[in-house]
Amino acid sequence: MSEFITIMKSELVLTGIIFFLLFVKLSRGIKNETLLSIIQLLLLLNFILGFFMNADGSLFDNMYQTNPLIAFEKSILNLGVYLIALLFTDWFKKTDNLAEFFMLMLSALLGMFFLLSSGNFLMFYLSLELATIPVAALANFDLQKKTSSEAAMKMILSSAFSSGILLFGISLVYGATGTISFTELPALLTGSSLQLMAFVFLISAFAFKLSIVPFHLWTADVYEGSPFAVTAFLSVISKGAIAFVFIATLYKVFQPMEAVWYNMIMLLSIITMVVGNLFALRQQNIKRFLAFSSIAQVGFILVGISSNSNEGNSSVIYFILIYVFSNLAAFGVAAIIAAQTGKENIADYKGFYQNNKFLSWVLALALFSLAGIPPTAGFFGKLFLLTSGAAKANYAFIIIAALNMIVSLYYYLRVIRSVFMDKNEMPVEKIDLQPSVKFGLIICGGGIIVVGLLSWVYDYIISLS
């Protein structure tokens, strides 16, 4: 029993928090301010606990597997959820269903944890559904807005379609090999036509979840229609979890088919970077802007994945850690501005620096990091991704990726110019921040600087890989 509790501590703690929220909802209830403070404390304790008692282990005949690297990936996701609980405090206090919101969000996070620890495709599929279905409900949480309902509908339809593709791919894998176990599959993969077809279906399902072009069409509409907290969860936590699982699946399960999937990943990476950047150039709504920005970022993640090495694995995990700080900071500031003004267009940010210097600098740091400008952590993250991708000596691929970094500079700097340089006769008035919101923004801003400058963070990830 003690081994069971130790190995599954992350999932058990999350389950305990979910049941606590359920009991709160069934009781007379607690005021939102008090309940939110309790949730923030529990999420902080959950994050801290993730760094203790981590060891290799497996349960249920290897259906569930864990090791210190998987535990660290779960800690990154825990950190992201804790920051979401801090950054969107204003919106959480106003919502009528705070307990339900966090029950759904933590249920999705629980599914992601099981997804990371999956040892066969049955566990993998069930975990993916647990991670996906609650998010569709979260997208519809602004019940008064028609766009929120549309976002939920598009989310559930695209998720159902991708799940169908995944199931068909899994059935082909089982038909071709006679097993769905991740430990047994590598020895049975021969590269036959049936196995290649199965692999294409599996790649397509992952591409839907990661918003890889051309499977990205749902992303911008769902991001725009969902509440800011849900959009941030989709953009950062959901994408981070799927990226962790994607790289583990390619490196461990489909390692014998590297010659096939390298070319696929390279092509998808190039298309995703180019399309994400070109569409981001045209966006006026901040949510859609960050949606296409996140699509372009996935293209860079694929560069690191293509290397098929420990360095590639480490660079992807390191980049996602940086991405958590950078993207949540950007979404946090955008949510604060939207709550104050009711506006979400980039043009509304003109002259924002005049009355809101702290928020302006946090937003600038976040966008500089997403663009990969030194000395922010985003620069080091993209540098390590490109360096690991260059291990294959495909320099044309790396040059294309580097050129896309230059293109991305334009649309990130466009927002910064609007904030700092453009004149506005009626700029946004000074915004008073809740202490928890300010604390969350300080953590994000500090993370953007510190994670890049402290080399031991990357060294620690390397040691776990």
mmCIF file with all atom_site columns, N, CA and C in Angstrom, residues 335 357 427:
data_model
loop_
_atom_site.group_PDB
_atom_site.id
_atom_site.type_symbol
_atom_site.label_atom_id
_atom_site.label_alt_id
_atom_site.label_comp_id
_atom_site.label_asym_id
_atom_site.label_entity_id
_atom_site.label_seq_id
_atom_site.pdbx_PDB_ins_code
_atom_site.Cartn_x
_atom_site.Cartn_y
_atom_site.Cartn_z
_atom_site.occupancy
_atom_site.B_iso_or_equiv
_atom_site.pdbx_formal_charge
_atom_site.auth_seq_id
_atom_site.auth_comp_id
_atom_site.auth_asym_id
_atom_site.auth_atom_id
_atom_site.pdbx_PDB_model_num
ATOM 1 N N  . ALA A 1 335 ? -6.082 39.270 -19.960 1.00 0.00 ? 335 ALA A N  1
ATOM 2 C CA . ALA A 1 335 ? -7.330 39.067 -19.204 1.00 0.00 ? 335 ALA A CA 1
ATOM 3 C C  . ALA A 1 335 ? -7.616 40.251 -18.299 1.00 0.00 ? 335 ALA A C  1
ATOM 4 N N  . LYS A 1 357 ? 2.518  50.813 -15.891 1.00 0.00 ? 357 LYS A N  1
ATOM 5 C CA . LYS A 1 357 ? 3.904  50.466 -16.226 1.00 0.00 ? 357 LYS A CA 1
ATOM 6 C C  . LYS A 1 357 ? 4.245  49.024 -15.850 1.00 0.00 ? 357 LYS A C  1
ATOM 7 N N  . PRO A 1 427 ? -6.079 56.596 -22.951 1.00 0.00 ? 427 PRO A N  1
ATOM 8 C CA . PRO A 1 427 ? -5.479 55.297 -22.631 1.00 0.00 ? 427 PRO A CA 1
ATOM 9 C C  . PRO A 1 427 ? -6.222 54.605 -21.485 1.00 0.00 ? 427 PRO A C  1
#
